[in-house]
Short mmCIF file of C-alpha atoms and ligand atoms in Angstrom, two decimals:
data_model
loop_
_atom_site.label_atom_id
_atom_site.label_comp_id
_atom_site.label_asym_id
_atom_site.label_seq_id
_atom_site.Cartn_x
_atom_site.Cartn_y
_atom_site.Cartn_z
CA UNK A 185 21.06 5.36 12.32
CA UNK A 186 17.22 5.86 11.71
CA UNK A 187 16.09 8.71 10.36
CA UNK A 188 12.41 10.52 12.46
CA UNK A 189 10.66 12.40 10.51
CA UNK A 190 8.20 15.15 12.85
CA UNK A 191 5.85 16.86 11.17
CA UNK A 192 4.57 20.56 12.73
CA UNK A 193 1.48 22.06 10.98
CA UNK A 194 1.73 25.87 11.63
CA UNK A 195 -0.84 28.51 10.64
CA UNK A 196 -0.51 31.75 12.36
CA UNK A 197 1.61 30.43 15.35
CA UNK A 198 3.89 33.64 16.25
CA UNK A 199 3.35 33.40 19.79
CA UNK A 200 4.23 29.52 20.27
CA UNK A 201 6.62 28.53 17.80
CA UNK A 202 9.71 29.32 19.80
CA UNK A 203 8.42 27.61 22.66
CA UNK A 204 7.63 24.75 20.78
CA UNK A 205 10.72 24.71 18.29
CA UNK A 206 13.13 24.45 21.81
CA UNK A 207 10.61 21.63 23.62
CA UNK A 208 10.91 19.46 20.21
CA UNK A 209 14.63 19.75 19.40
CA UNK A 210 14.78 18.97 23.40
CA UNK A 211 13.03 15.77 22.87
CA UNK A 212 14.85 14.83 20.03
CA UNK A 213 17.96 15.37 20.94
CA UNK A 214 17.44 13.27 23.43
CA UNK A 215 17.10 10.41 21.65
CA UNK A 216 20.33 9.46 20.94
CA UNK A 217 19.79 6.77 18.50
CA UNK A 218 18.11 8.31 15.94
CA UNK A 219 18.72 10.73 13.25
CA UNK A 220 15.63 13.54 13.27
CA UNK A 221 14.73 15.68 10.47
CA UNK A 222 12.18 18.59 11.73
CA UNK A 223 9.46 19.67 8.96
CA UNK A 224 7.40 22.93 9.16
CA UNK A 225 4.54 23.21 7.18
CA UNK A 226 3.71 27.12 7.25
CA UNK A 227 -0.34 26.30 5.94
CA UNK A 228 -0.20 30.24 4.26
CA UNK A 229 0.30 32.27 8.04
CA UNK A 230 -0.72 36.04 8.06
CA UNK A 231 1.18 37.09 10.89
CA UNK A 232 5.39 36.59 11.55
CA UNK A 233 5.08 32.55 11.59
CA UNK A 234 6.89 32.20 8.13
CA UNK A 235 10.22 35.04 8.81
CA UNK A 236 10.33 33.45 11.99
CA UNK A 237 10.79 29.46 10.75
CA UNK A 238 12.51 30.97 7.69
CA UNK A 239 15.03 32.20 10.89
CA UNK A 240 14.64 28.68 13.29
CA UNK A 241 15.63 26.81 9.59
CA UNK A 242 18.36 28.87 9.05
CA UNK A 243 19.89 28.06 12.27
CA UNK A 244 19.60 24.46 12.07
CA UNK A 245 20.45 22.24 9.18
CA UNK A 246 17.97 19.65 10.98
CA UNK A 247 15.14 21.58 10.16
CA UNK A 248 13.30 22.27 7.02
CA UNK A 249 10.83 24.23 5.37
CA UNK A 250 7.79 24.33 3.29
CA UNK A 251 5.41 27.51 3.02
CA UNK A 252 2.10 26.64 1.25
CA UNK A 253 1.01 29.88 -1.46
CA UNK A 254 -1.83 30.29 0.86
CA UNK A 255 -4.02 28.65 3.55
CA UNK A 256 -4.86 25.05 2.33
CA UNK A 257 -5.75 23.63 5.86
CA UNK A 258 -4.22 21.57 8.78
CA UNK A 259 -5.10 18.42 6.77
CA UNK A 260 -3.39 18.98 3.57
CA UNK A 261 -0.63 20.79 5.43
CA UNK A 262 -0.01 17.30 6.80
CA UNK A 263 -0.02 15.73 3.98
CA UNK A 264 1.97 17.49 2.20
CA UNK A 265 5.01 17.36 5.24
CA UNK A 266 4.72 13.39 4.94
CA UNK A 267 4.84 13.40 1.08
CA UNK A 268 8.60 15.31 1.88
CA UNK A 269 9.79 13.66 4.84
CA UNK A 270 12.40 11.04 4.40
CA UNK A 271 12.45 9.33 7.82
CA UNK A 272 12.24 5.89 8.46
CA UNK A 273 8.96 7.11 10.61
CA UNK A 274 7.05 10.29 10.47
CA UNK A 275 5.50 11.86 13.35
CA UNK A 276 3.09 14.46 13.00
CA UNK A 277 2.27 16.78 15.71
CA UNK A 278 0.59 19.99 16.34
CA UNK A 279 2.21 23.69 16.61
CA UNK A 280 0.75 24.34 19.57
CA UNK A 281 2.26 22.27 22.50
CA UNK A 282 -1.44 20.63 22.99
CA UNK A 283 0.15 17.26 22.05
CA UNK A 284 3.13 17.01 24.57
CA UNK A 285 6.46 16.95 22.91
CA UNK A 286 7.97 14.11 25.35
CA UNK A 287 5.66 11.52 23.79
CA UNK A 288 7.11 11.17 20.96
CA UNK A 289 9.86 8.81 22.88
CA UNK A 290 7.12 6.68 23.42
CA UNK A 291 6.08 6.49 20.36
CA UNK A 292 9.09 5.69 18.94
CA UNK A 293 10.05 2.86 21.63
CA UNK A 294 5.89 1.49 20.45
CA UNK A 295 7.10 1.84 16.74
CA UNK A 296 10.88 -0.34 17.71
CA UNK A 297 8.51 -3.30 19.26
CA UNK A 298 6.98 -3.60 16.26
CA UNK A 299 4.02 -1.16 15.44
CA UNK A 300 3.28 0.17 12.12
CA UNK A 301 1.15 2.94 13.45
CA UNK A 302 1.01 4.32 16.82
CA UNK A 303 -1.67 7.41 17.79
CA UNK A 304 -2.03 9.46 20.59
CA UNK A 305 -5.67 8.95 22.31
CA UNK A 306 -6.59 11.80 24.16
CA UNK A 307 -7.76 10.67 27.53
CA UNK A 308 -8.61 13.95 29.17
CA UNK A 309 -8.39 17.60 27.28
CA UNK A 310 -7.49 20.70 29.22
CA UNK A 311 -8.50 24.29 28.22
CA UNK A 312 -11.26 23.82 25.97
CA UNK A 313 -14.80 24.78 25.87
CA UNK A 314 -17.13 22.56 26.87
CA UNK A 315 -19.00 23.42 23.21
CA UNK A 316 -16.06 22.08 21.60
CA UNK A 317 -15.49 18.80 23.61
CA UNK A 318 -19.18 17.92 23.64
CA UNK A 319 -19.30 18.18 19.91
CA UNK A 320 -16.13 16.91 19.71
CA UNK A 321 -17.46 13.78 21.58
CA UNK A 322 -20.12 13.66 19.93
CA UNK A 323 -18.44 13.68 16.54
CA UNK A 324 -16.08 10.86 17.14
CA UNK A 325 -19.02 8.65 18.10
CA UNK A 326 -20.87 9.21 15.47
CA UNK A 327 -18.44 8.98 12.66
CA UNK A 328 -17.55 5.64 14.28
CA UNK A 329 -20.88 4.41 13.47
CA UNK A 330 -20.94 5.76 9.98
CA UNK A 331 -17.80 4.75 8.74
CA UNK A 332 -17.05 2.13 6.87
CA UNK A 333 -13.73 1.61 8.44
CA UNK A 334 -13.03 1.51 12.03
CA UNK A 335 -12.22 4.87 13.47
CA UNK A 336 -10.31 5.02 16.55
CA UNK A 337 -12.54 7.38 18.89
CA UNK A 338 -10.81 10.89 20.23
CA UNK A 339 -7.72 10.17 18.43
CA UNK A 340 -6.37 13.81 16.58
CA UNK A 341 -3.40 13.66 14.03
CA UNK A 342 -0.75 13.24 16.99
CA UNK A 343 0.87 9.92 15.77
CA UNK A 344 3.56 8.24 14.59
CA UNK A 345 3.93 5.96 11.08
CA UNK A 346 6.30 3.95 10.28
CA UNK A 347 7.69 3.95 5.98
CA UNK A 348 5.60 0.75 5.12
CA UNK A 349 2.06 2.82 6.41
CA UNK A 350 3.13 6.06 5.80
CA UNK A 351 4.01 4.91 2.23
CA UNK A 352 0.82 3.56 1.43
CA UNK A 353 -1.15 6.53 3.06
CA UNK A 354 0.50 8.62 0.71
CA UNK A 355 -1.21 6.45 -1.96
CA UNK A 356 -4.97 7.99 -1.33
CA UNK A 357 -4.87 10.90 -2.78
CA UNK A 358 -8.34 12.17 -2.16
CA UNK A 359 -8.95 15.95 -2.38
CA UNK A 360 -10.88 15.50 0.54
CA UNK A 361 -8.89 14.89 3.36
CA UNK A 362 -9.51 13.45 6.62
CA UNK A 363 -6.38 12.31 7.57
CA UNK A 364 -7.60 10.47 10.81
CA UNK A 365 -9.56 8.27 9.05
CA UNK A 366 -7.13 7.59 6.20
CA UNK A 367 -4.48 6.01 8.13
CA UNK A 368 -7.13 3.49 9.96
CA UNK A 369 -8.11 2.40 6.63
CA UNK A 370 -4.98 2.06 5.68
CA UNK A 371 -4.60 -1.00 8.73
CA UNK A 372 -1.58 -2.96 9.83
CA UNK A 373 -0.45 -2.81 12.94
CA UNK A 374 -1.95 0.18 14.28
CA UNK A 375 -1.48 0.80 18.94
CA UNK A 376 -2.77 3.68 20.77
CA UNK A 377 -0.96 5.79 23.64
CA UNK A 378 -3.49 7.37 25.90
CA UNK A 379 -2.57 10.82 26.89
CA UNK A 380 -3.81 13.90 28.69
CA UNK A 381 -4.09 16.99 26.42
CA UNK A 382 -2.73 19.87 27.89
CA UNK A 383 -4.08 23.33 27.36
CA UNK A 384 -2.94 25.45 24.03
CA UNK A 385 0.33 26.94 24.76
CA UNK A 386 -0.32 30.32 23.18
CA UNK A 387 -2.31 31.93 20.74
CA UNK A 388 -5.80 30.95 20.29
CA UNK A 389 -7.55 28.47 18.01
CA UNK A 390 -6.75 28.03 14.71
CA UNK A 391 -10.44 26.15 13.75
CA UNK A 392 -13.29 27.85 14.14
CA UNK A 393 -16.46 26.40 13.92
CA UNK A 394 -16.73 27.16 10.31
CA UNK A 395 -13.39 24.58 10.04
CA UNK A 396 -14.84 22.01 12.47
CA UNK A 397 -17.84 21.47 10.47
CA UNK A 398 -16.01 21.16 6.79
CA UNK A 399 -13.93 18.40 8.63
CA UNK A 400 -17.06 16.37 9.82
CA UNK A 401 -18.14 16.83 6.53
CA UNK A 402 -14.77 15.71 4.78
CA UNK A 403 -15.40 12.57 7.35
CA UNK A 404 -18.67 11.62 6.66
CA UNK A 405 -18.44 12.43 3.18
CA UNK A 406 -15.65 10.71 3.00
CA UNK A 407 -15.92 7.32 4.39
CA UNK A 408 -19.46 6.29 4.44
CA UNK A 409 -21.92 6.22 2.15
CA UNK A 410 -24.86 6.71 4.18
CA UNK A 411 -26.01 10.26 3.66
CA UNK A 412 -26.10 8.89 -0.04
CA UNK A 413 -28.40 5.89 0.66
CA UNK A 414 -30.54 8.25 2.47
CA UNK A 415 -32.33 8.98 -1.06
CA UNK A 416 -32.86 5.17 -1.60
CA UNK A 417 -34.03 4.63 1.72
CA UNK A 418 -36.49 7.54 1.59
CA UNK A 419 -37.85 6.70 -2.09
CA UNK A 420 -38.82 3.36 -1.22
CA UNK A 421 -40.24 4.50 2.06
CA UNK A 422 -42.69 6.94 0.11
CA UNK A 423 -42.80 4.84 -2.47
CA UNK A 424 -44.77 2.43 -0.53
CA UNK A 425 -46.81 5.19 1.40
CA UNK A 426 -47.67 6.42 -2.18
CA UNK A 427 -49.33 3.16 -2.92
CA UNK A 428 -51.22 2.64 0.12
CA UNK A 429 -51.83 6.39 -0.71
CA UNK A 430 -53.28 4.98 -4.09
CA UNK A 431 -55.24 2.38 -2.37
CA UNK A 432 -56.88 4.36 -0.29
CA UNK A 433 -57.80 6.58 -3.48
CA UNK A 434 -59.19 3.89 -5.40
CA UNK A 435 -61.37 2.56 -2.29
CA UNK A 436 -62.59 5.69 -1.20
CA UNK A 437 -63.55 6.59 -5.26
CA UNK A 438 -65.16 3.12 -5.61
CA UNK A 439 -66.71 2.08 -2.20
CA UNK A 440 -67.74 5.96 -0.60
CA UNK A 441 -69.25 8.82 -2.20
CA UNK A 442 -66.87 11.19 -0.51
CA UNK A 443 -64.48 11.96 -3.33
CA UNK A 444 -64.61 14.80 -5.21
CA UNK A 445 -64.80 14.66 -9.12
CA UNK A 446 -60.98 14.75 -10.83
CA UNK A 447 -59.68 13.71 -7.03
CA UNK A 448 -58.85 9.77 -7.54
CA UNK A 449 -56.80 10.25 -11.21
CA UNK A 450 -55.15 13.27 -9.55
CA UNK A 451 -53.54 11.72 -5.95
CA UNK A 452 -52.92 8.24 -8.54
CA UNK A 453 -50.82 10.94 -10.41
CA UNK A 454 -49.07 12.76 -7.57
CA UNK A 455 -48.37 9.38 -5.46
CA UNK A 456 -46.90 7.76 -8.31
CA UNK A 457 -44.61 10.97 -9.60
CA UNK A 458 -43.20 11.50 -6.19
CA UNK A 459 -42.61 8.22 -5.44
CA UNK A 460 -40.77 7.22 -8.61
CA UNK A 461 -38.78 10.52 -8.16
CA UNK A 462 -37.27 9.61 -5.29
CA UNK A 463 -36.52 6.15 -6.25
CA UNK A 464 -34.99 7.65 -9.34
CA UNK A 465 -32.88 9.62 -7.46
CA UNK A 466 -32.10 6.69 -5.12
CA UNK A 467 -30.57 4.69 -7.98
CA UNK A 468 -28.61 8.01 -9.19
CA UNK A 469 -27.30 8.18 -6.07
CA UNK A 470 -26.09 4.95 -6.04
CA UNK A 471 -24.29 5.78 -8.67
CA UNK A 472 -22.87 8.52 -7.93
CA UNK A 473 -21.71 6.56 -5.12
CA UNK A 474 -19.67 4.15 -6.94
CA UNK A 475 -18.51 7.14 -9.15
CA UNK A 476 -16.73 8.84 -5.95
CA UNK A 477 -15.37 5.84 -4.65
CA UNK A 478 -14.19 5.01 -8.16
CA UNK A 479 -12.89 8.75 -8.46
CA UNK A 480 -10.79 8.04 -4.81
CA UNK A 481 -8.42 5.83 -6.52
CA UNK A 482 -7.97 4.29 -3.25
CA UNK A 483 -5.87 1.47 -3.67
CA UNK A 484 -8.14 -1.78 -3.58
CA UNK A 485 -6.12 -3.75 -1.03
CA UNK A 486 -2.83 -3.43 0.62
CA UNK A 487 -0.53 -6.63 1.25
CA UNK A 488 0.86 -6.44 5.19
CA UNK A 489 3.10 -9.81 4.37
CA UNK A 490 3.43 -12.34 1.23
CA UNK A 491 4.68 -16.07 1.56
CA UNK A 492 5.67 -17.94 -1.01
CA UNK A 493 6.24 -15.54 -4.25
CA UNK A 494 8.64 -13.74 -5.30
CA UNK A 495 8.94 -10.21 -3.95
CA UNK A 496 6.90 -8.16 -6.16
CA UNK A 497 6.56 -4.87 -5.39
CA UNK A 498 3.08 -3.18 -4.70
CA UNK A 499 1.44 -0.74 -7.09
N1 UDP B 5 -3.43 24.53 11.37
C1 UDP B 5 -3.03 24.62 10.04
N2 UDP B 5 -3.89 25.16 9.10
C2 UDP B 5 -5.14 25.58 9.45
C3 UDP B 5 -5.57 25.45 10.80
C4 UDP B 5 -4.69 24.91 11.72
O1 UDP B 5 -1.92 24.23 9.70
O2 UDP B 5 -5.86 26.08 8.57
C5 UDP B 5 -2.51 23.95 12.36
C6 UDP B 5 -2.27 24.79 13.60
O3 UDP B 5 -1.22 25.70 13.40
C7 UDP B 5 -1.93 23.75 14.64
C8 UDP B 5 -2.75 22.55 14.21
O4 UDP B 5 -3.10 22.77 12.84
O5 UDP B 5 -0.57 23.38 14.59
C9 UDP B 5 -4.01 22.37 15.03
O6 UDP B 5 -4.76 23.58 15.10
P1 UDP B 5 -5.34 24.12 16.46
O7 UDP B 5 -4.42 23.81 17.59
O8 UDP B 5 -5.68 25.56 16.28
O9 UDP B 5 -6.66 23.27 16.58
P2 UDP B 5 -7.36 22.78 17.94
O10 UDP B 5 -6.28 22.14 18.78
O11 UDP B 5 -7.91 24.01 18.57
O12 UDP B 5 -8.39 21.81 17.49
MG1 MG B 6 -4.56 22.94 19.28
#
């Protein structure tokens, strides 16, 4: 029988985790082909989260434990339940009942006809603010345009892998995580299930704005390279304003009497520093560039099928 893997992210989740520990072992029970194995990830929890999964483990041989040193965040706490899972698929999904439980079927009936990937698209979200679904909104589309891969828009970490693209996400092992956008560059066969999010269970929010923001960063940062060409761009844009700058100083010094004395050598001097400085910083940026994407050690391709050699197995 397969073996599911599901994934639950917990950081101080006292007042849902019962709830959500009997909705999930509902589910999969009911899916009486498979085999499940149920990971918590407590991501360093202040309050009782830890005693109590340290209790729902010890009642279950099913499900298993791991309980970071402190908080490292939802994205590495995903991480690291896929890097210990041993299911033929993985599904992560939140503590906090906003992804609903019964979906996973789905996903797993997606994964049997044949998808490698298979993420739950939010089609309408309940209970939030309307700061956090505008910017939310807001975010998608723009990272969309940014990236350099193609980022399925209002998609959250609600999916399901199967071994051959969970196995080669767990080859990027960027400090920097935005898992999201990790699995869609990691391609094959990826489907989406549109879904209504349902309101937070219990408990409140476990990212602030503070968290929000260092994820768009991690997302930007991390897949585009367009805040860095933003130097180059700008140094040849005043580049070329500081020479019709120095035009301008050399007419008005040759053909008016305007100018002061010293004036002309000094805006020559000025136009031309500035402008080569950002330039210079352009080109350093490039590099730098090519020094983080080096730094990634992303692998450079992954092979989806191979006719014709013999198997060799991917680095
Ligand atoms: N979470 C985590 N570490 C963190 C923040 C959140 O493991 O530092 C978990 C949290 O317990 C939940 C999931 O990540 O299972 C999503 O968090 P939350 O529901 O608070 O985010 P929202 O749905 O409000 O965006
Ligand atoms: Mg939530």
């Amino acid at each position: 029988m397969k073996l599911i893997s599901v994934i639950v992210p917990c950081y101080n989740e006292e007042e849902v985790l019962h709830a959500t520990h009997e909705r999930l072992s509902q589910v999969l029970n009911a899916l009486r082909d498979y085999r499940y194995e149920l990971i918590y990830v407590n991501d360093g929890s202040r309050d009782r989260t830890l005693p109590m999964l340290r209790q729902i483990a010890s009642a279950d041989s099913r499900v298993k434990l791991l309980s970071f040193s402190r908080n490292f965040g939802h994205q590495i706490a995903i991480t690291a339940g896929l890097d210990y899972c041993s299911g033929d698929a993985a599904v992560v999904i939140d503590a906090d009942l906003q992804d609903p439980p019964h979906l996973i079927a789905d996903m797993v009936s997606a994964w049997e006809q044949g998808s490698d990937v298979v993420y739950g698209k939010r089609r309408d979200r309940e209970g939030e603010t309307f700061f956090k679904l505008f910017t939310a909104r807001l975010f998608y589309r723009f990272i969309n345009r940014l990236a350099d891969v193609d980022i399925p828009l209002d998609t959250g970490d609600f999916r399901l892998m199967n071994r051959k693209a969970l196995d080669a996400f767990l080859k990027l092992r960027e400090r920097h995580r935005f898992v999201r956008g990790m699995v869609a560059w990691v391609g094959f066969k990826q489907t989406a299930l549109e879904y209504d999010r349902e309101a937070r269970f219990a408990g409140t929010t476990k990212y602030p704005f503070r968290k929000m923001m260092r994820l768009a960063f991690d997302a930007i940062m991390g897949f585009s390279n367009v805040p860095l060409r933003l130097a180059s761009i700008l140094g040849f844009i005043t580049s070329f304003l500081a020479f019709a700058g120095i035009l301008y100083a050399l007419y008005a010094k040759l053909f008016t009497n305007e100018t002061v004395a010293g004036w002309t050598l000094l805006m020559i001097a000025i136009l031309f520093i500035g402008g080569i400085t950002l330039v210079v910083l352009g080109i350093i940026g490039e590099y730098i560039g090519r020094i983080y994407s080096e730094i990634k050690q992303r692998p450079l391709y992954l092979i989806q099928e191979q006719i014709g050699f013999t198997q060799k197995e991917q680095e």
